[in-house]
């Protein structure tokens, strides 16, 4: 596209929200829709110019998720779990692997390899779908126009009939505790530690805190998690699951200080002293460790976008304000993903990317916010979809529960991996599924069935009457549904 002919869609940010939106926009070939019916046949045979551009400053596509989030953290979680199993679990399974040790350098290299393969893969998808990939920092010049400071130097101006802001999020800093990514780290530094710390303190018992605590604890660090609230797991977790989760992680060696407030940190040479006190005030304590991880949440990235110049409104938490079609307060500009409302999850950003582009194309696009799964990739995994018990109590909804422990599931028993349970919450009167909460092996894969069931407004009986293969962990899912629909009568428990 030239200055005279703007792109149909310009996406700012190449994370899961932005790159998916760009690919979908190109696939929908928005420009082709407007080609006059009487256009000569030959015109259809010519390759149309790219009508979608994606501006990304990082130097790699995939955003937080692929570069410093979902993917590298899962590489470290998977490999640290294998090491932990080899060291502590193999013998009881009849496997002798003596002198199992960690080569941290090689483990980090394997993680980096996964990241590069996947980010390059997105570049390939851009080429395949004819998305223009513009490497640089974008900022609004005026409504409908973005000026880009190119990574290779110089500046260019890109015009778009539709602009989608997908600039994502960044670590929320802790006032007074400066992140140096060596001794005091964010999740980014925690994925790059060059040696296993002897002691590590994690501020925040949410998703990042627990996943990173698991990685370094498995590799040999003594980890303490300091959490302001009275429970771990972050927003949306069911209280019964959170309690079980904490007791399992404690058995694995992770220590918790709940209801505890961090006051400040002092560097003392090789170590960092963290000053904490009871959340409601009280005795102060000092926790000394080699590494402190700050994991108290993330905040939207909007700085440097020059939003003020085009009148785009941001709320008091820094989120770009949008309506139910992702429109910002500037005509022709939408916003999706971590930069706006809702849970900060890659799959939520992707769904919004698709919906926003479909709305541009046809006026219709939809995300079912009641059916967005959440997964914590510890071992065992924790996963849920829909409402938890407390939320339903607060709403005054009458519900029934169906609970099935993995201890009563033949496959989990056989695998000697049977901690946790599946819990269905169903509407008392109708049996409709309102929420599913799982802590157990493979919970993150299993929850997909729950999302599908809820997407189709299934009842617990619908799931209970669906044949599940034997012997699989999924039978626990079916049995929990059966327990919910029959008032507790599972077959194997
Ligand atoms: P981002 O992925 O943040 O992408 C935004 C992109 O925009 C960035 O690449 C940035 O460089 C670019 N950008 C910003 N401003 C500009 C500009 N002005 N010009 C050009 N480019 C710009 N979510 C999950 O669902 N599952 C997980 O397992 C998971 N694990 C995580 C682990 C960690 C350690 C972290 C930190 C996050 C994790 N998340 C996970 C959250 C997930 O990464 C985010 O929800 C997701 O990346 C949001 O996607 P997004 O496209 O909105 O933004
Ligand atoms: P989070 O919101 O999940 O957890 C932050 C935790 O820190 C909360 O439990 C909060 O109570 C606690 N906290 C806040 N201030 C505190 C203080 N001063 N002292 C002690 N504790 C404090 O945030 P996160 O773990 O940083 O993760 C950020 C985002 O990234 C989340 O939105 C999450 O959805 C996403 N993420 C997702 C995954 C996944 O899907 N598996 C993995 C990692 C990150």
XYZ file of C-alpha atoms and ligand atoms in Angstrom:
590
model
C 0.000 0.000 0.000
C 1.204 3.508 -0.717
C 0.470 6.764 1.058
C -2.380 7.264 -1.419
C -3.804 3.819 -0.672
C -3.976 3.034 3.049
C -3.856 -0.493 4.408
C -7.212 -1.990 5.304
C -5.836 -3.034 8.700
C -2.749 -1.886 10.599
C -1.949 -3.768 13.812
C 0.394 -2.226 16.381
C 2.084 -5.056 18.338
C 2.963 -8.562 17.175
C 1.981 -10.629 20.244
C -0.701 -13.376 20.279
C -3.433 -10.742 19.956
C -1.729 -8.708 17.236
C -0.195 -11.404 15.054
C -3.387 -13.493 15.056
C -5.432 -10.396 14.134
C -3.007 -9.609 11.291
C -3.096 -13.147 9.875
C -6.892 -13.319 10.113
C -7.258 -9.893 8.460
C -5.039 -10.990 5.576
C -6.938 -14.276 5.282
C -10.231 -12.412 5.110
C -8.748 -10.330 2.275
C -10.714 -7.296 3.302
C -9.638 -5.373 0.201
C -10.989 -8.019 -2.178
C -14.479 -7.508 -0.776
C -14.496 -3.986 -2.170
C -13.286 -4.910 -5.663
C -15.965 -3.816 -8.197
C -17.951 -6.728 -9.663
C -17.082 -5.611 -13.189
C -13.302 -5.718 -12.492
C -11.525 -7.439 -15.375
C -10.959 -11.166 -14.888
C -7.224 -10.603 -15.162
C -7.271 -8.537 -11.970
C -8.228 -11.682 -10.018
C -5.166 -13.451 -11.327
C -2.793 -10.704 -10.184
C -1.480 -11.066 -6.669
C -3.112 -8.265 -4.712
C -0.749 -6.086 -2.654
C -0.678 -6.873 1.082
C -3.569 -5.141 2.780
C -2.554 -5.809 6.358
C 0.496 -4.528 8.204
C 1.791 -5.455 11.641
C 4.216 -3.139 13.419
C 6.442 -4.772 16.058
C 9.431 -3.195 17.798
C 10.891 -6.204 19.645
C 12.808 -7.587 16.676
C 10.854 -10.858 16.918
C 7.172 -11.712 16.576
C 5.083 -13.502 19.209
C 5.069 -10.794 21.903
C 5.451 -11.460 25.604
C 3.962 -14.935 25.209
C 6.453 -16.445 22.782
C 9.539 -14.462 23.784
C 9.451 -14.066 27.573
C 6.161 -15.606 28.764
C 4.082 -18.696 28.031
C 6.601 -20.521 25.858
C 9.952 -20.115 27.685
C 8.226 -20.676 31.043
C 6.655 -23.912 29.798
C 10.020 -25.097 28.433
C 11.566 -24.590 31.879
C 8.555 -26.139 33.646
C 8.615 -29.229 31.448
C 12.355 -29.845 31.677
C 12.651 -29.081 35.396
C 9.773 -31.536 35.973
C 11.573 -34.259 34.005
C 14.738 -33.646 36.048
C 12.813 -33.754 39.298
C 11.161 -37.018 38.285
C 14.460 -38.569 37.227
C 16.065 -37.588 40.510
C 13.272 -38.306 42.981
C 10.705 -40.524 41.311
C 12.427 -42.917 38.898
C 13.737 -45.319 41.533
C 10.272 -46.198 42.850
C 9.266 -46.921 39.230
C 12.120 -49.361 38.736
C 14.314 -47.052 36.710
C 17.870 -46.590 37.841
C 19.414 -43.357 36.622
C 22.349 -42.617 38.866
C 24.057 -39.253 39.323
C 21.326 -37.299 37.597
C 22.454 -33.668 37.457
C 21.367 -30.434 35.798
C 23.248 -28.699 33.010
C 21.506 -25.355 33.417
C 23.277 -23.849 30.397
C 21.919 -26.603 28.165
C 18.448 -26.300 29.699
C 18.391 -22.552 28.984
C 19.635 -23.222 25.461
C 16.837 -25.711 24.850
C 14.337 -23.094 26.074
C 15.832 -20.445 23.761
C 15.684 -22.929 20.877
C 11.932 -23.416 21.352
C 11.393 -19.662 21.443
C 13.382 -19.000 18.248
C 11.685 -21.830 16.347
C 8.242 -20.519 17.225
C 8.902 -16.805 16.653
C 10.463 -17.601 13.257
C 7.401 -19.729 12.552
C 5.173 -16.656 12.936
C 7.392 -14.766 10.478
C 6.807 -17.634 8.048
C 3.043 -17.368 8.592
C 3.206 -13.629 7.862
C 4.957 -14.351 4.561
C 2.490 -17.092 3.681
C -0.495 -14.863 4.395
C 1.078 -11.726 2.887
C 1.094 -9.617 6.030
C 3.558 -6.701 5.858
C 5.864 -7.014 8.880
C 7.186 -3.585 9.797
C 9.968 -3.644 12.394
C 9.824 -0.557 14.569
C 8.050 1.442 17.267
C 4.632 2.744 16.253
C 2.906 5.860 17.602
C -0.189 7.750 16.458
C 0.601 10.666 14.141
C -3.102 11.476 13.686
C -6.328 9.447 13.455
C -5.746 6.838 10.735
C -1.974 7.283 10.624
C 0.899 5.720 12.571
C 4.442 6.984 12.444
C 7.024 4.234 12.863
C 10.556 4.689 14.201
C 12.190 1.867 12.263
C 14.514 -0.493 14.167
C 17.046 -0.081 11.350
C 16.898 3.702 11.610
C 14.684 6.297 10.005
C 10.964 6.858 10.180
C 7.990 5.919 8.031
C 4.299 6.749 8.015
C 1.681 4.020 7.702
C -1.962 4.729 7.074
C -4.767 2.344 7.972
C -8.522 2.472 7.443
C -8.632 0.370 10.588
C -5.983 0.361 13.310
C -5.808 -2.267 16.048
C -3.804 -1.528 19.203
C -2.329 -4.797 20.526
C 0.599 -3.493 22.548
C 0.171 -5.941 25.440
C 1.488 -5.598 28.966
C 4.637 -5.272 31.064
C 5.670 -6.128 34.629
C 4.060 -4.029 37.347
C 6.993 -2.585 39.281
C 7.078 -2.762 43.080
C 7.522 0.795 44.365
C 10.978 1.123 45.932
C 12.261 -2.285 44.769
C 14.298 -1.803 41.640
C 14.484 -4.725 39.215
C 18.062 -5.348 37.985
C 17.189 -8.744 36.345
C 20.104 -10.371 38.239
C 19.447 -10.303 41.988
C 15.998 -8.703 41.867
C 14.240 -10.109 38.838
C 10.949 -9.996 36.967
C 9.671 -13.126 35.200
C 12.015 -12.238 32.315
C 15.118 -12.433 34.543
C 13.702 -15.506 36.328
C 13.777 -17.317 32.969
C 17.445 -16.420 32.460
C 19.161 -17.129 35.815
C 22.637 -18.411 35.034
C 22.872 -20.505 38.195
C 20.381 -22.126 40.536
C 19.977 -19.787 43.520
C 20.464 -21.333 46.936
C 17.575 -19.283 48.267
C 14.878 -17.484 46.304
C 12.029 -15.297 47.558
C 9.016 -14.701 45.358
C 6.801 -11.643 45.905
C 3.287 -12.620 44.750
C 1.655 -16.061 44.918
C -0.160 -15.664 41.577
C 0.385 -17.591 38.365
C 3.900 -16.333 37.547
C 5.039 -16.654 41.169
C 3.897 -20.281 41.450
C 5.183 -21.405 38.040
C 8.630 -19.865 38.611
C 8.735 -21.089 42.243
C 8.124 -24.610 40.890
C 10.907 -24.367 38.293
C 13.631 -23.184 40.669
C 12.517 -25.296 43.599
C 12.697 -28.436 41.399
C 16.187 -27.411 40.285
C 17.304 -27.181 43.923
C 16.533 -23.680 45.246
C 14.931 -23.149 48.645
C 11.905 -21.056 47.654
C 9.640 -18.892 49.828
C 6.541 -17.243 48.346
C 5.259 -14.078 50.043
C 1.594 -13.352 49.270
C -0.434 -10.377 50.470
C -3.767 -12.258 50.400
C -4.801 -15.293 52.438
C -4.704 -17.699 49.464
C -2.504 -18.487 46.467
C -3.335 -18.875 42.775
C -4.413 -15.372 41.742
C -7.825 -14.121 40.651
C -10.622 -16.570 39.779
C -9.211 -19.699 41.480
C -11.730 -21.722 43.521
C -10.966 -21.559 47.256
C -11.053 -25.364 47.698
C -8.604 -25.785 44.809
C -6.328 -23.038 46.171
C -6.130 -24.791 49.535
C -5.286 -28.164 47.997
C -2.807 -26.480 45.618
C -0.942 -24.876 48.496
C -0.724 -28.113 50.473
C 0.642 -29.988 47.416
C 3.265 -27.314 46.683
C 4.255 -27.262 50.357
C 4.837 -31.029 50.217
C 7.106 -30.352 47.227
C 9.189 -28.068 49.457
C 7.931 -24.576 48.626
C 7.343 -22.378 51.695
C 4.521 -19.853 51.893
C 4.044 -16.658 53.869
C 0.423 -15.648 53.310
C -1.277 -12.476 54.604
C 2.160 -10.919 54.433
C 3.131 -7.487 53.171
C 6.483 -6.627 51.625
C 7.818 -3.329 52.892
C 11.113 -3.013 51.069
C 14.355 -4.660 50.010
C 18.037 -3.976 50.676
C 20.897 -5.409 48.668
C 23.637 -6.791 50.912
C 26.433 -7.755 48.542
C 25.569 -11.152 47.066
C 22.209 -11.368 48.823
C 19.004 -9.353 49.103
C 17.176 -8.802 52.387
C 13.423 -8.467 51.989
C 11.557 -6.734 54.807
C 8.074 -8.128 55.366
C 5.326 -7.825 57.979
C 1.863 -9.255 58.610
C -0.616 -7.663 56.171
C -2.715 -6.298 59.044
C 0.385 -4.816 60.681
C 2.580 -6.508 63.211
C 5.925 -8.169 63.620
C 8.511 -7.310 60.998
C 10.743 -10.004 59.589
C 13.690 -10.087 57.210
C 13.968 -12.791 54.521
C 17.429 -13.121 53.058
C 17.935 -14.738 49.650
C 20.168 -14.739 46.569
C 17.357 -13.854 44.196
C 14.055 -12.014 44.679
C 11.343 -12.384 42.029
C 8.785 -9.587 41.735
C 5.533 -11.128 40.414
C 2.699 -8.897 41.614
C 0.915 -8.568 38.284
C 1.262 -6.883 34.890
C 0.057 -3.527 33.530
C -0.980 -2.472 30.016
C 1.593 -0.924 27.669
C 0.310 2.352 26.249
C 3.216 4.707 26.919
C 4.853 6.097 23.782
C 1.781 5.441 21.594
C 0.763 9.117 21.613
C -2.827 8.133 22.456
C -3.530 11.646 23.747
C -3.028 13.080 20.257
C -5.986 11.087 18.894
C -8.151 11.259 22.027
C -7.981 7.592 23.054
C -9.215 7.156 26.610
C -7.346 5.058 29.189
C -8.859 4.066 32.585
C -7.316 4.478 36.044
C -5.527 1.104 35.713
C -3.932 2.101 32.413
C -6.269 -0.043 30.270
C -7.449 1.302 26.925
C -11.204 1.842 27.231
C -13.207 -0.066 24.595
C -16.876 -0.824 23.852
C -18.237 -4.321 23.163
C -16.849 -4.196 19.601
C -13.340 -3.250 20.799
C -13.777 0.346 19.565
C -11.708 2.940 21.390
C -12.788 6.556 21.700
C -11.059 7.324 18.351
C -13.024 6.322 15.229
C -11.385 3.492 13.265
C -9.164 2.377 16.180
C -9.772 -0.831 18.137
C -7.827 -2.344 21.055
C -7.462 -6.011 22.082
C -5.472 -8.279 24.421
C -3.549 -7.330 27.562
C -3.698 -3.615 26.686
C -7.432 -3.521 27.418
C -9.948 -5.097 29.857
C -10.183 -8.752 30.866
C -7.827 -11.522 31.925
C -4.231 -11.177 30.689
C -4.062 -14.464 28.806
C -2.651 -15.309 25.386
C -5.721 -17.270 24.243
C -8.031 -14.415 25.305
C -5.913 -11.982 23.245
C -6.075 -14.347 20.238
C -9.868 -14.707 20.417
C -10.214 -10.929 20.589
C -7.862 -10.519 17.619
C -10.107 -12.749 15.501
C -13.337 -11.140 16.713
C -12.054 -7.579 16.122
C -11.090 -8.391 12.529
C -14.379 -10.206 11.853
C -16.214 -7.131 13.112
C -14.180 -4.975 10.694
C -14.989 -7.346 7.845
C -18.662 -8.085 8.478
C -19.887 -6.229 11.542
C -20.087 -9.469 13.540
C -17.556 -11.097 15.846
C -17.850 -12.532 19.325
C -15.859 -13.751 22.333
C -17.624 -15.699 25.071
C -15.977 -14.236 28.177
C -17.779 -16.750 30.387
C -15.832 -19.581 28.735
C -12.171 -18.548 28.891
C -10.094 -21.270 30.522
C -7.314 -20.530 33.024
C -4.404 -22.945 33.531
C -1.460 -22.949 35.941
C 1.277 -25.189 34.530
C 2.729 -26.528 37.786
C 2.687 -30.213 38.645
C -0.032 -31.136 39.168
C -1.644 -28.558 36.897
C -4.560 -26.393 37.961
C -7.253 -25.460 35.450
C -10.701 -23.939 35.520
C -13.464 -22.438 33.429
C -16.594 -20.551 34.441
C -17.567 -19.470 37.927
C -16.125 -20.576 41.270
C -18.188 -21.288 44.390
C -17.591 -17.905 46.005
C -18.655 -16.004 42.885
C -21.913 -17.996 42.717
C -22.577 -17.453 46.433
C -22.063 -13.718 45.937
C -24.547 -13.788 43.045
C -27.069 -15.785 45.120
C -27.147 -18.655 42.577
C -28.243 -22.073 43.919
C -25.807 -24.775 42.819
C -24.860 -28.448 43.279
C -21.341 -29.891 43.370
C -19.830 -33.059 41.899
C -16.362 -33.960 43.088
C -14.167 -36.838 41.965
C -10.634 -37.473 43.296
C -7.846 -38.695 40.982
C -7.035 -41.210 43.731
C -10.128 -43.124 42.538
C -9.130 -42.940 38.844
C -7.440 -46.117 37.602
C -5.004 -44.403 35.214
C -3.873 -41.794 37.751
C -3.344 -44.595 40.319
C -1.424 -46.688 37.784
C 0.753 -43.723 36.883
C 1.371 -43.077 40.599
C 0.302 -39.501 39.914
C -3.034 -39.208 41.638
C -3.106 -36.013 43.668
C -6.039 -33.671 43.106
C -9.652 -33.766 41.976
C -12.200 -32.641 39.409
C -15.054 -30.487 40.644
C -18.199 -29.632 38.689
C -20.486 -26.813 39.802
C -23.966 -27.028 38.259
C -27.134 -24.985 38.556
C -29.368 -26.692 41.099
C -32.576 -26.415 39.125
C -31.360 -27.137 35.587
C -28.110 -29.176 35.942
C -26.437 -26.654 33.591
C -22.668 -26.501 34.107
C -21.630 -23.198 35.703
C -17.990 -23.943 36.465
C -15.384 -26.717 36.317
C -12.298 -26.696 38.544
C -9.514 -29.234 38.251
C -6.280 -29.811 40.118
C -4.471 -32.858 38.848
C -2.301 -34.407 36.160
C -3.009 -32.982 32.686
C -5.669 -30.599 34.011
C -4.663 -28.058 31.351
C -5.580 -30.411 28.505
C -8.637 -31.820 30.276
C -10.238 -28.403 30.764
C -10.723 -28.132 26.976
C -13.612 -30.635 27.289
C -15.114 -28.456 29.973
C -14.837 -25.335 27.825
C -16.497 -27.147 24.925
C -19.291 -28.426 27.180
C -19.944 -24.966 28.568
C -19.732 -23.340 25.120
C -22.626 -25.633 24.103
C -24.492 -24.963 27.381
C -24.245 -28.634 28.343
C -25.713 -30.080 31.517
C -23.610 -32.271 33.791
C -25.769 -35.213 32.645
C -24.740 -34.540 29.011
C -21.089 -35.024 30.013
C -21.874 -37.981 32.290
C -23.613 -39.769 29.379
C -20.691 -39.155 26.996
C -18.433 -42.205 26.578
C -14.857 -41.557 27.778
C -12.052 -44.012 26.947
C -10.707 -46.369 29.616
C -8.200 -46.145 31.200
C -7.796 -42.377 30.912
C -7.564 -39.488 33.331
C -10.621 -38.048 31.564
C -12.784 -40.651 33.246
C -12.361 -38.560 36.412
C -13.922 -35.680 34.459
C -16.905 -37.814 33.434
C -17.334 -39.182 36.958
C -17.317 -35.696 38.511
C -20.075 -34.748 36.038
C -21.990 -37.892 37.043
C -21.574 -37.029 40.714
C -22.903 -33.519 40.057
C -25.917 -34.638 38.049
C -26.978 -37.448 40.410
C -26.335 -35.734 43.720
C -23.009 -37.389 44.437
C -23.365 -40.888 42.957
C -20.151 -41.512 41.030
C -19.441 -45.149 40.110
C -15.881 -45.468 41.347
C -16.023 -43.299 44.471
P 1.934 -9.051 24.133
O 2.173 -10.499 24.007
O 2.486 -8.353 25.323
O 2.488 -8.400 22.790
C 2.537 -7.025 22.577
C 3.654 -6.714 21.614
O 3.529 -5.353 21.218
C 5.051 -6.852 22.202
O 5.829 -7.734 21.451
C 5.630 -5.430 22.170
O 7.012 -5.415 21.833
C 4.817 -4.791 21.054
N 4.668 -3.348 21.201
C 4.271 -2.640 22.286
N 4.211 -1.328 22.008
C 4.575 -1.195 20.707
C 4.707 -0.081 19.828
N 4.423 1.166 20.233
N 5.115 -0.304 18.557
C 5.417 -1.560 18.133
N 5.298 -2.653 18.912
C 4.881 -2.463 20.177
N -0.720 -16.494 29.090
C -1.301 -17.668 28.821
O -2.405 -17.696 28.269
N -0.687 -18.860 29.126
C 0.512 -18.892 29.735
O 1.034 -19.977 29.992
C 1.158 -17.672 30.038
N 2.359 -17.663 30.621
C 2.972 -16.471 30.870
C 4.202 -16.489 31.499
C 4.869 -15.310 31.774
C 6.227 -15.351 32.445
C 4.272 -14.069 31.391
C 4.992 -12.775 31.645
C 3.035 -14.045 30.776
C 2.367 -15.245 30.525
N 1.104 -15.277 29.930
C 0.498 -16.469 29.686
C 0.405 -14.042 29.543
C 0.564 -13.793 28.030
O 1.926 -13.706 27.720
C -0.149 -12.521 27.637
O -1.493 -12.544 28.068
C -0.144 -12.347 26.112
O 1.161 -12.310 25.623
C -0.877 -11.057 25.715
O -0.855 -10.920 24.331
P -0.933 -9.482 23.633
O -0.847 -9.738 22.172
O -2.058 -8.703 24.160
O 0.384 -8.692 24.115
P -1.281 -12.362 39.265
O -2.273 -11.273 39.279
O -1.665 -13.706 38.789
O -0.725 -12.585 40.743
C -0.156 -11.575 41.505
C -0.220 -11.980 42.962
O 0.560 -11.069 43.704
C -1.632 -11.941 43.531
O -1.889 -13.135 44.210
C -1.597 -10.741 44.459
O -2.446 -10.870 45.575
C -0.145 -10.711 44.870
N 0.339 -9.393 45.282
C 0.047 -8.194 44.711
N 0.708 -7.214 45.360
C 1.438 -7.805 46.341
C 2.326 -7.325 47.323
N 2.596 -6.031 47.439
N 2.927 -8.206 48.141
C 2.650 -9.539 48.040
N 1.812 -10.042 47.126
C 1.213 -9.203 46.279
O -0.029 -11.765 38.463
P 1.295 -12.463 37.938
O 1.491 -13.779 38.601
O 2.360 -11.422 38.033
O 0.951 -12.708 36.421
C 0.666 -11.610 35.541
C -0.266 -12.009 34.451
O 0.333 -12.934 33.579
C -1.532 -12.634 34.992
O -2.615 -11.870 34.517
C -1.584 -13.997 34.416
O -2.854 -14.299 33.922
C -0.562 -13.978 33.286
N 0.122 -15.270 33.305
C -0.584 -16.384 32.967
C 0.006 -17.622 33.041
C -0.789 -18.832 32.700
O -1.828 -18.690 32.089
N -0.327 -20.026 33.046
C 1.316 -17.751 33.456
C 1.999 -16.614 33.816
C 1.386 -15.370 33.724
